[in-house]
XYZ file of C-alpha atoms in Angstrom:
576
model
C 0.000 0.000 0.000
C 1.232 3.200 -0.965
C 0.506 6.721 0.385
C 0.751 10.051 -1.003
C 0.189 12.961 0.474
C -0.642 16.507 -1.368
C 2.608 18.835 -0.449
C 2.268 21.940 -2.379
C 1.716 25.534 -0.809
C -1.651 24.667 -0.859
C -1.793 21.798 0.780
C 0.558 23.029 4.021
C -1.863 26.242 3.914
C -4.429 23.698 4.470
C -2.410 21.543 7.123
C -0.917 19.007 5.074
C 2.167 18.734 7.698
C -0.368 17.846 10.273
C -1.166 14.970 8.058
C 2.482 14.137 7.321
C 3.302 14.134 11.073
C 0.827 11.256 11.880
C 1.560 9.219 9.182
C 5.118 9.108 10.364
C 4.137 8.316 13.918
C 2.035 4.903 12.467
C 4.288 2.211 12.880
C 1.770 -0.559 13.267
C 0.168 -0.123 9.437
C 2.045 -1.431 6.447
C 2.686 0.815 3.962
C 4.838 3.813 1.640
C 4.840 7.392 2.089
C 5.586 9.902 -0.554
C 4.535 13.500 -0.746
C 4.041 14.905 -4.505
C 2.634 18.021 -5.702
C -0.814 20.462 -6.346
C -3.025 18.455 -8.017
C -5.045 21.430 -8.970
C -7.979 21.103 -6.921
C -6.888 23.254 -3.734
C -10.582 23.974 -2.168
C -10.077 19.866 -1.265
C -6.731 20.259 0.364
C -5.292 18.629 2.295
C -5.419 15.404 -0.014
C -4.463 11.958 0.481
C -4.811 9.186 -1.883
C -3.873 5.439 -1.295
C -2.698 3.025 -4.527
C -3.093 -0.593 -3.783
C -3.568 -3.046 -5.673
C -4.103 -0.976 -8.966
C -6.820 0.961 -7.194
C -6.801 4.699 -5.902
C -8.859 5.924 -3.433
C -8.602 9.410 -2.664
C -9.428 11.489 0.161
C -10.593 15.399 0.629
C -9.990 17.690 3.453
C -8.212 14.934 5.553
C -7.704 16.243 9.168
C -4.771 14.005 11.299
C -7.289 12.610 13.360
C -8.844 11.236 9.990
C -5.080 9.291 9.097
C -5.655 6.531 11.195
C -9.054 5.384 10.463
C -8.527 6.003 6.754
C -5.280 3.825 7.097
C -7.611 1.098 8.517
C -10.452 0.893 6.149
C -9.889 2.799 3.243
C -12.554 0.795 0.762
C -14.951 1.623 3.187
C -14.048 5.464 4.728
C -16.572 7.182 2.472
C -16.468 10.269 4.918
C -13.972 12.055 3.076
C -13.701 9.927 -0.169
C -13.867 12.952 -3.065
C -17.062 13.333 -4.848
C -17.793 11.928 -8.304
C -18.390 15.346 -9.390
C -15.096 16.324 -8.382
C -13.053 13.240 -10.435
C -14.941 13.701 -12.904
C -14.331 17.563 -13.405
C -10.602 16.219 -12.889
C -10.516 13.449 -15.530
C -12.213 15.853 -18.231
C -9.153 18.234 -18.293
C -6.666 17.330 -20.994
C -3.716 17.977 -18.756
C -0.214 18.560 -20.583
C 1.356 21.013 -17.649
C -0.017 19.872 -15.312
C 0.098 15.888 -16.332
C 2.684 15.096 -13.375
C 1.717 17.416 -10.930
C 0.214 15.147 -7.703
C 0.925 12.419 -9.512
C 4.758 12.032 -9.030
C 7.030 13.252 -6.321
C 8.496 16.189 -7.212
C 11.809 15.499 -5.000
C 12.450 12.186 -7.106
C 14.220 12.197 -10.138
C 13.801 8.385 -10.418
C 9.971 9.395 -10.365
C 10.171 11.493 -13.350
C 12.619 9.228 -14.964
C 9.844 6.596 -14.606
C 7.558 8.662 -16.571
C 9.723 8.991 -19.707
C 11.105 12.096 -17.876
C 14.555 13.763 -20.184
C 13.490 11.015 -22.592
C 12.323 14.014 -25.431
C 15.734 16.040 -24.957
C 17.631 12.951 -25.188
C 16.081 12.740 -28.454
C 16.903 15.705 -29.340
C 20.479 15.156 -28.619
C 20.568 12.114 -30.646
C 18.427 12.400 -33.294
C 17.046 15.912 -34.154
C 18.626 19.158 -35.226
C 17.559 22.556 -34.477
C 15.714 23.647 -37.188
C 13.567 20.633 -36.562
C 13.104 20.992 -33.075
C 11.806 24.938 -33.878
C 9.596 23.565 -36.743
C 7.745 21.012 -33.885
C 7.138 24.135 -31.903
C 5.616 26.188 -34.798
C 3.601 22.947 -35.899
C 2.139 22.576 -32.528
C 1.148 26.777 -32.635
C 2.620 26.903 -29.246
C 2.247 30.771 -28.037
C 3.809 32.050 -25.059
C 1.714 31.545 -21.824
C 2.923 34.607 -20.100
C 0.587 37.180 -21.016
C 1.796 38.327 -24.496
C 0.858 35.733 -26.416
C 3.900 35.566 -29.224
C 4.407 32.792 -30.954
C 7.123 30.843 -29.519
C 8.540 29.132 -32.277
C 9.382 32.784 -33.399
C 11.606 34.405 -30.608
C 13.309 30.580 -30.532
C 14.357 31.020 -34.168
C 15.264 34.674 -33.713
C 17.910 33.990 -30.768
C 19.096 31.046 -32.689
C 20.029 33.325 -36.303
C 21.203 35.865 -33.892
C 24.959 36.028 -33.740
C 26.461 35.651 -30.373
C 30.019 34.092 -29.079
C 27.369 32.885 -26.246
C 23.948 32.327 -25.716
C 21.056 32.145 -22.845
C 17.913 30.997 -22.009
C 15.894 32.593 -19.184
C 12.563 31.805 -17.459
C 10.481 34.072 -16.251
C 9.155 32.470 -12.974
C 8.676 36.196 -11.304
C 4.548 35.308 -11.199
C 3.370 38.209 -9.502
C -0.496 38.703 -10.153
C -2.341 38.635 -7.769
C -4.581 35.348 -7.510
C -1.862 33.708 -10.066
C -0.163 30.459 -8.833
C -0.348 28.585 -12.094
C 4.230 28.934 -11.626
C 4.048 27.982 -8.602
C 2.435 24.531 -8.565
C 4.562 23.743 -11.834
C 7.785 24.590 -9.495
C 6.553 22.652 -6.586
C 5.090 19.726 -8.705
C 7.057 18.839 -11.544
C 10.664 20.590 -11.217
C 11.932 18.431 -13.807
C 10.169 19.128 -16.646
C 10.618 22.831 -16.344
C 14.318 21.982 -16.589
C 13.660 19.768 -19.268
C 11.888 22.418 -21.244
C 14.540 24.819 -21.253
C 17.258 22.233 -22.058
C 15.241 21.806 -25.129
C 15.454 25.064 -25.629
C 18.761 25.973 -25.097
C 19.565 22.726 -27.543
C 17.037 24.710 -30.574
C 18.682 28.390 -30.046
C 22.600 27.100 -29.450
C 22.500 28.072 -25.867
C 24.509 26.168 -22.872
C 23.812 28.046 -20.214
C 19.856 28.583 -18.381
C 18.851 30.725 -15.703
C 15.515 30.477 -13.604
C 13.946 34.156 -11.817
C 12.295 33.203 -9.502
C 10.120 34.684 -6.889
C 11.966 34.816 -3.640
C 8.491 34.473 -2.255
C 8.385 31.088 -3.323
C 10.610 29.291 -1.080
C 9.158 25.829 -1.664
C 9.437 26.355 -5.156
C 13.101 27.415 -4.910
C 13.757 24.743 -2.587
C 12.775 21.919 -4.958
C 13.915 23.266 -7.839
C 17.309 23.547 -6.960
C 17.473 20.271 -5.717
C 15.743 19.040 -8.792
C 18.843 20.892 -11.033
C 21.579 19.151 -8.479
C 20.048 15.582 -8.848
C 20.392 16.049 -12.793
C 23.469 17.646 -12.438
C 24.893 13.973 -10.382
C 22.922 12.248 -12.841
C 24.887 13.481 -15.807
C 21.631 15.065 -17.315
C 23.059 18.835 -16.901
C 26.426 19.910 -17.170
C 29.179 18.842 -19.522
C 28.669 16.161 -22.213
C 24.951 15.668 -20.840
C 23.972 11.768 -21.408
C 27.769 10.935 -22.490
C 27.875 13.049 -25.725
C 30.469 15.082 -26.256
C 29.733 18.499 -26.973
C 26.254 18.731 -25.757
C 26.565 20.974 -22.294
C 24.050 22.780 -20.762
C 23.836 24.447 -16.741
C 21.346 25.740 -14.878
C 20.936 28.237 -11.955
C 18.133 29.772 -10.001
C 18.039 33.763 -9.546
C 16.118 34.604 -6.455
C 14.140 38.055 -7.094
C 13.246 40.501 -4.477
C 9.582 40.438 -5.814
C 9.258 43.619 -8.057
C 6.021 42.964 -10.344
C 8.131 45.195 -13.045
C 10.690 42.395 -13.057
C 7.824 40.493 -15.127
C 8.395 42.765 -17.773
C 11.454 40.766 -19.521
C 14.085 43.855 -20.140
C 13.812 44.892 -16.699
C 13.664 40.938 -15.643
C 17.394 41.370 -17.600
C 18.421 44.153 -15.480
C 18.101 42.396 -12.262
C 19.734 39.505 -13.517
C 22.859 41.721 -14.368
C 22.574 43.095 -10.835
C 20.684 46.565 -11.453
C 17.343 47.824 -10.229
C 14.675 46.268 -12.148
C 13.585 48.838 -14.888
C 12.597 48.090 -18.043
C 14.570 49.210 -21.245
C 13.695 50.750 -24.806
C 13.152 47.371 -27.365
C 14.582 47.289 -29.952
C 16.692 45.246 -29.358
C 14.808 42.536 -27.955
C 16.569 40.215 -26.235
C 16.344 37.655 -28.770
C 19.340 40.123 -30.623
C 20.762 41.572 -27.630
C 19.732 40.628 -24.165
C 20.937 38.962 -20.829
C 24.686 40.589 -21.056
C 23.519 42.304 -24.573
C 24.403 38.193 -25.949
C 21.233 36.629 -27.399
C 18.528 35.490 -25.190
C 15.149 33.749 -25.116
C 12.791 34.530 -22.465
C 10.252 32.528 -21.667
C 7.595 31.612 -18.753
C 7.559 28.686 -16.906
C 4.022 27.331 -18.507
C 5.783 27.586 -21.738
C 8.608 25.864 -21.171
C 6.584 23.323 -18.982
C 4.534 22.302 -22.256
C 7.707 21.646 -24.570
C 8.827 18.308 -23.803
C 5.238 16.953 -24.130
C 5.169 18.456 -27.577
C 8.815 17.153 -28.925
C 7.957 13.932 -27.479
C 4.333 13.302 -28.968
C 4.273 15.647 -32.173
C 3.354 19.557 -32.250
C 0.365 18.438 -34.378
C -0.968 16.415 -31.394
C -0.556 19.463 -28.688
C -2.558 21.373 -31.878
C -5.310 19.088 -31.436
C -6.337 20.700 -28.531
C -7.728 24.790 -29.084
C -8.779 26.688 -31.921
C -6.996 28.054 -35.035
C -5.213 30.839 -33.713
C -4.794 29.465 -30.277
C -3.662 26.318 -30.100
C -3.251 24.175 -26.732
C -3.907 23.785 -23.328
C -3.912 26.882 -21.007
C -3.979 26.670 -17.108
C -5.898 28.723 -15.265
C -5.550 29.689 -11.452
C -9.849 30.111 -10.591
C -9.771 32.105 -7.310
C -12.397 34.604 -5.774
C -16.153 34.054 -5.132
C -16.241 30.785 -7.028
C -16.841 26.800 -5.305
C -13.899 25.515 -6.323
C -10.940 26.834 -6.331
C -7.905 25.765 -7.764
C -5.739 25.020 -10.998
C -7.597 24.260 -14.073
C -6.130 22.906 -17.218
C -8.623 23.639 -20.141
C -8.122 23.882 -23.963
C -7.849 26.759 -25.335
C -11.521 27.903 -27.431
C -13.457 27.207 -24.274
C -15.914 29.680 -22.708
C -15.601 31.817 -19.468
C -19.277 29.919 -18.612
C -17.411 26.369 -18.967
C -14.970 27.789 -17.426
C -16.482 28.609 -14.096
C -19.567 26.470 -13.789
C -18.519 23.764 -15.665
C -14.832 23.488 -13.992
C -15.234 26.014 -11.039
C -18.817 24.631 -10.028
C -20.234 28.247 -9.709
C -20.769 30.930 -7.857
C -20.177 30.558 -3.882
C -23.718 30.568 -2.210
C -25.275 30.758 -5.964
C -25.246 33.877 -6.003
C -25.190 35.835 -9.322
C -22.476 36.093 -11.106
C -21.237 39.582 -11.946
C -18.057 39.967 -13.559
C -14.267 37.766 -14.107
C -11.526 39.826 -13.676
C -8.242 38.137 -16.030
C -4.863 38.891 -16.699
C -4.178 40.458 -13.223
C -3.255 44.153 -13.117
C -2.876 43.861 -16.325
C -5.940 42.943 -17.210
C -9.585 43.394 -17.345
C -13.324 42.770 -15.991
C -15.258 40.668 -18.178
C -18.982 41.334 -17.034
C -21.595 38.399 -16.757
C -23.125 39.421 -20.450
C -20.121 38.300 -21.628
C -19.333 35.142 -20.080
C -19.645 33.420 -23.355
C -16.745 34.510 -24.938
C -13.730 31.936 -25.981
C -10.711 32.235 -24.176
C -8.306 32.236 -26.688
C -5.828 35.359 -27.352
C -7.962 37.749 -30.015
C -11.546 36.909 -28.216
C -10.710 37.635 -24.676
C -8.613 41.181 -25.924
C -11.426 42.202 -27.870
C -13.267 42.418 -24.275
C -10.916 44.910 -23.165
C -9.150 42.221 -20.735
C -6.189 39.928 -21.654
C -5.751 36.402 -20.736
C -2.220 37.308 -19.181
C -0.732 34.760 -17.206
C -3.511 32.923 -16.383
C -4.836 34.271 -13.601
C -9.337 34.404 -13.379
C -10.709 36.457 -10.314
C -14.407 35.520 -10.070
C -17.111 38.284 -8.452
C -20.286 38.149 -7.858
C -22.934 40.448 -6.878
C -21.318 41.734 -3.590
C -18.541 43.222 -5.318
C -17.709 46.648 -5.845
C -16.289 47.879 -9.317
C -14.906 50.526 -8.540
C -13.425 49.205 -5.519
C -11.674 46.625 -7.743
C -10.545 48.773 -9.920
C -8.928 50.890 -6.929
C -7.745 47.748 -5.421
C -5.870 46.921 -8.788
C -4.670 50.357 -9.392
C -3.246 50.697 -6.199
C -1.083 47.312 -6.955
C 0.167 48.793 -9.965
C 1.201 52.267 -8.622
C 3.075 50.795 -6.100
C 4.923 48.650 -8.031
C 5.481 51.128 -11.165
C 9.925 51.304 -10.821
C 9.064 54.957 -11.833
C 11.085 55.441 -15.142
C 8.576 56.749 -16.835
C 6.579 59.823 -15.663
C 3.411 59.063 -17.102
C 3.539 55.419 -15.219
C 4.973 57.082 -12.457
C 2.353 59.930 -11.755
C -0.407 59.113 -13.717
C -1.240 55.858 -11.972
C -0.666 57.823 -8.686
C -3.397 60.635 -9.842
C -5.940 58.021 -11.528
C -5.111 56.096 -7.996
C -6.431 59.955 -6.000
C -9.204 60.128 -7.751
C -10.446 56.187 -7.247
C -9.935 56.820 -3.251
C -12.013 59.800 -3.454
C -15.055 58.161 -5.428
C -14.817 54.989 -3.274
C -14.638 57.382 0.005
C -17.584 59.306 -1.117
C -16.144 62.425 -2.375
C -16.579 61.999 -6.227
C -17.504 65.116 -8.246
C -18.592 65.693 -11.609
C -16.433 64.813 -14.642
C -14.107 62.461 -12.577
C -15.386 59.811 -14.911
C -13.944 61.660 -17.928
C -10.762 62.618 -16.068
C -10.574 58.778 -15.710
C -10.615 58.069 -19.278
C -8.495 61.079 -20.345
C -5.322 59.577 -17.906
C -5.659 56.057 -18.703
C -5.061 56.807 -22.552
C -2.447 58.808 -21.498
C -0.804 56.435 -19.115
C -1.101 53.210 -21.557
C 0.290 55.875 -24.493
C 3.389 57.439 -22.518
C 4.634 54.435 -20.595
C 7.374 52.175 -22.029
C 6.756 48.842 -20.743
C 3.991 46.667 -20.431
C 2.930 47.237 -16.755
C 2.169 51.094 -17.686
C 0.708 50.278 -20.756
C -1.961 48.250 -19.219
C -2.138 49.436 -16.137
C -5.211 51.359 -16.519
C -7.147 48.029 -18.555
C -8.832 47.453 -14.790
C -10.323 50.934 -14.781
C -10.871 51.287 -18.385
C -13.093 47.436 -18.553
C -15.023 48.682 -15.453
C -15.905 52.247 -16.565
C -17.339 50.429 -20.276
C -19.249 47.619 -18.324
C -19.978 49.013 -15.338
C -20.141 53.233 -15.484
C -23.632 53.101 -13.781
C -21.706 51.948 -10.399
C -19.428 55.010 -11.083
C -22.310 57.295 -11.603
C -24.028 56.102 -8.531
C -21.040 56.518 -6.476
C -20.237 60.233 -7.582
C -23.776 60.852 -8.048
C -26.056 59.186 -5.732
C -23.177 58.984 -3.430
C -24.227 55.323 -2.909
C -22.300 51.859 -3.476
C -24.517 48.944 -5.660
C -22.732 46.504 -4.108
C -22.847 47.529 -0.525
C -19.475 47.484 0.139
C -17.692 51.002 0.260
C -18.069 51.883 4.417
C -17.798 55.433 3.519
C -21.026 55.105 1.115
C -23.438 52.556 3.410
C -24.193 52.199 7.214
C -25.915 49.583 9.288
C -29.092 49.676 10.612
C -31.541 47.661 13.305
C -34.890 47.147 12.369
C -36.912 47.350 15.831
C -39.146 44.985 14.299
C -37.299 41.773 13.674
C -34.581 42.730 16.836
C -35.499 39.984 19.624
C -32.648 41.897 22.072
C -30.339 38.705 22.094
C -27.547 41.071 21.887
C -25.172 39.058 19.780
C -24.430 41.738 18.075
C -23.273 44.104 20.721
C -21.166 41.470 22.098
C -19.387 41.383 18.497
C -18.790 45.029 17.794
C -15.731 46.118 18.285
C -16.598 49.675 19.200
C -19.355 48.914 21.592
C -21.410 51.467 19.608
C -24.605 49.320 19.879
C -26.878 49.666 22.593
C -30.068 48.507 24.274
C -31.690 46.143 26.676
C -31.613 42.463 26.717
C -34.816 41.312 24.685
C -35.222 44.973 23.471
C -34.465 46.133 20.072
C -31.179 47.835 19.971
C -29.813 50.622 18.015
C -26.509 51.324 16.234
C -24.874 54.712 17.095
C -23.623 55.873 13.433
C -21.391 58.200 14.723
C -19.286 55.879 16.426
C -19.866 52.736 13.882
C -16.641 51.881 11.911
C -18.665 49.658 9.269
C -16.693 46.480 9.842
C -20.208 44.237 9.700
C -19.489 42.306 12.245
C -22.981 43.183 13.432
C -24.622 42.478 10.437
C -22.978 38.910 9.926
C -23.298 37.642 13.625
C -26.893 38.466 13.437
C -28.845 35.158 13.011
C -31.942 37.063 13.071
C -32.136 38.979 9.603
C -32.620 42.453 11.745
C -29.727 44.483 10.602
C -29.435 45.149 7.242
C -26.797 47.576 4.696
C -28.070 50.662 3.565
């Protein structure tokens, strides 16, 4: 019998460690213990499956008192055995990223050896030459999975004509979105085949030497990785004369960033490599010509990279079986925000936002309506319910106003504020600008004023229109991507949603309830029985009143953190 135990971020945010513990104190059960990585559905965690005999059985939300007895009887322990609806949202996803992660442990190499792991760049060493490895790219209509969307057979082919006494390939593994974690669980789950994809790489463009950014806020990521890229380095798989051939060398290090969203941008990503502060720079050159060291480099994310050996070891027309014409593929998705299940999905690309989040995400939490899906992070845009049947593929999702970025899908419903969002978002952004350029730099910071002041009540006439004027402005005057989007948030939620705008600057009211500047709380005498709950819970003590006696809020004093209005089991206080 063999146990395995979800390990990812996830999973010890859940209190997979707790699990771990007990299973090494059992001494009197039979069996194997390995951790492996995210399996994608993270609402679940922790997770535990058991193999025996051929069979799997796994388990859902498994607390360390639940070890034991699952240990015992497993065929029978239907308490925390997943649902059907839950394998079988699972089994539908064509997974090609993903396709080891919580399957294999991602500390092994013998694991991903077992697997066919380093079997496609062994190939490549053997029997393929560049040209041909490039062509399987373009056949499979690969595009980068970063946020861009360029075709990645292109840049490959660019670094590789470029002349250069040396060459590099980079990945960008500096995921900073917000809600975005799609890196993350690639890193943590399947280290391996993120090196493998580069080596093929650095085999199509000439290249021999790799580097990894990687957020420094991903220490479990770092952790494994690096010992992933020593265990192939004993192995003979990295290094000099990789799998005994002379000639074929390629090494690999990891580059620990301080966690500067910019540094996703992949000029100023170069900058911090070469030890200066992480700005971007004028292209051209791109860094295909003149990059890491101003020697030829290819950039790419770790998604990208992570789908390469799949397609070099079953065909780029196979991986562009999967999508539609112009976007071709799998694409993983991180679903976060008001939505049942949270988690990594791996979907072809072509599907709709509706599959997307009832179909895969199960819906809206409490089924309540849906309102709008914010994608691409910061850099990104709100995609409002009317549109929730639009493809997700490249040219149908930008048409919305919104990229598909990264990866990353925020899901809102009803009880979400617009504008608030698009504060929320703009605030990320402004903070993070590296301030080269002034329109980035103080633009953000004035469209960022103004948001406060509509949010806090104090909107005035013709703010909307200010709005507009300094995003075009902004996205015009700023060099690098994160300016040049950074107003999508605000722009996406003043087309779809300028009534909430209105109402906040002119009504001086919030739809959604949730600005505390724009609502207050209030105790219907009527339906208050005087249990007093809610005084107990306010913070301020600025409720009053007798026991069995309707009480009353004191507005003055009230600092609108609801903790009245969600302790109350009564239905008395509601949000005005």
């Amino acid at each position: 019998m063999k146990v395995l135990v979800g390990a990812g971020s996830c999973g010890f945010a859940a209190g997979a460690h707790k699990v771990m513990d007990e299973l090494e104190q059992i001494k009197d059960i039979q069996f194997e213990y390995e951790i492996t990585g995210c399996i994608g559905m993270c609402h679940l965690e922790p997770i535990m499956e058991i193999h025996d005999n051929g069979e799997m059985y796994r388990f859902v939300k498994v607390m360390p008192e639940d070890v034991r007895p699952i240990l015992e009887d497993y065929k029978n322990f239907a308490d925390k055995m997943i649902s059907e609806t839950d394998s079988e949202g699972l089994e539908k996803q064509p997974r090609v990223v993903l396709r080891n992660c919580g399957v294999i442990n991602p500390e092994s190499i013998d694991d991903y050896i077992n697997i066919g792991g380093y079997e496609a760049i062994k190939n490549c060493y053997e029997s393929k030459s560049q040209d041909a490895v490039i062509d399987e790219i373009k056949k499979s209509g690969l595009r980068g999975r970063g946020g861009a969307g360029f075709p990645t057979w292109f840049k490959w082919d660019a670094a590789k004509k470029s002349a250069g006494q040396k060459k590099y390939v980079v990945c960008n593994a500096d995921e900073g979105d917000p809600g975005a974690f799609m890196d993350r669980s690639v890193l943590e789950g399947d280290p391996h085949n993120l090196i493998e994809g580069m080596m093929i790489c650095g085999f199509a463009i000439g290249a021999d030497e790799g580097v990894v950014y990687v957020r420094a806020e991903y220490p479990l990521a770092i952790l494994r990785l690096q010992k992933a890229i020593d265990d192939a380095t004993e192995r003979g798989f990295l290094g000099e004369n990789i799998f005994g051939i002379p000639g074929k060398n390629f090494s690999l290090r990891i580059k620990a960033g301080a966690g500067a969203f910019v540094c996703g941008e992949e000029t100023a990503l170069i900058a911090s490599l070469e030890g200066e502060r992480g700005m971007p720079r004028l292209k051209p050159p791109f860094p295909a010509q003149k990059g890491y060291w101003q020697l030829p480099t290819n950039i790419n994310n770790v998604e990208t990279f992570a789908n390469v050996p799949w397609i070099i070891k079953n065909g780029g027309e196979a991986f562009a079986k999967y999508g539609i014409e112009t976007s071709r593929g799998t694409k993983v998705f991180a679903l976060t925000g008001k939505v049942k299940k949270g988690g990594l999905v791996e979907v072809p690309m072509g599907i709709t936002l509706k599959e997307i989040i009832y179909g895969v995400g199960g819906g809206i939490v409490g089924d309540r309506p849906f309102k709008a899906v914010q994608l691409g992070g910061p850099s990104g845009g709100c995609v409002p319910a009317e549109l929730i049947d639009t493809k997700v593929d490249y040219e149908s999702i930008t048409k919305t106003g919104a990229i598909v970025g990264s990866g990353g899908m925020v899901v809102m419903d009803d009880t979400t504020c617009m504008v608030d969002m698009a504060r929320f978002f703009l605030d990320f952004t402004c903070k993070e600008s590296c301030g080269k350029c002034t329109y980035c730099r103080l633009g953000t910071k004035r469209m960022l004023e103004i948001l406060e002041r509509i949010t806090a009540g104090e909107g005035r006439e013709g703010d909307i229109e200010l709005l507009e004027e300094l995003s075009y402005k902004v996205k015009d005057g700023s060099l690098c991507g994160l300016g040049q989007t950074a107003p999508n948030p605000v722009l996406t939620t003043i087309k779809y949603f300028r009534n909430e705008y209105e109402d906040h600057i002119n009504n001086k009211t919030c739809t959604a309830k949730q600005c505390s500047a724009l609502i207050k709380y209030v105790i219907d005498p009527e339906k208050c029985v005087g249990c007093t709950v809610c005084a107990k819970a306010c913070p301020v003590s600025c409720i009053s009143g007798e026991r069995k006696e309707p009480h009353l809020i004191n507005q003055d004093a009230c600092i609108k953190c609801g903790q009245c209005y969600q302790k109350c089991k009564f239905d008395a206080i509601s949000v005005n």
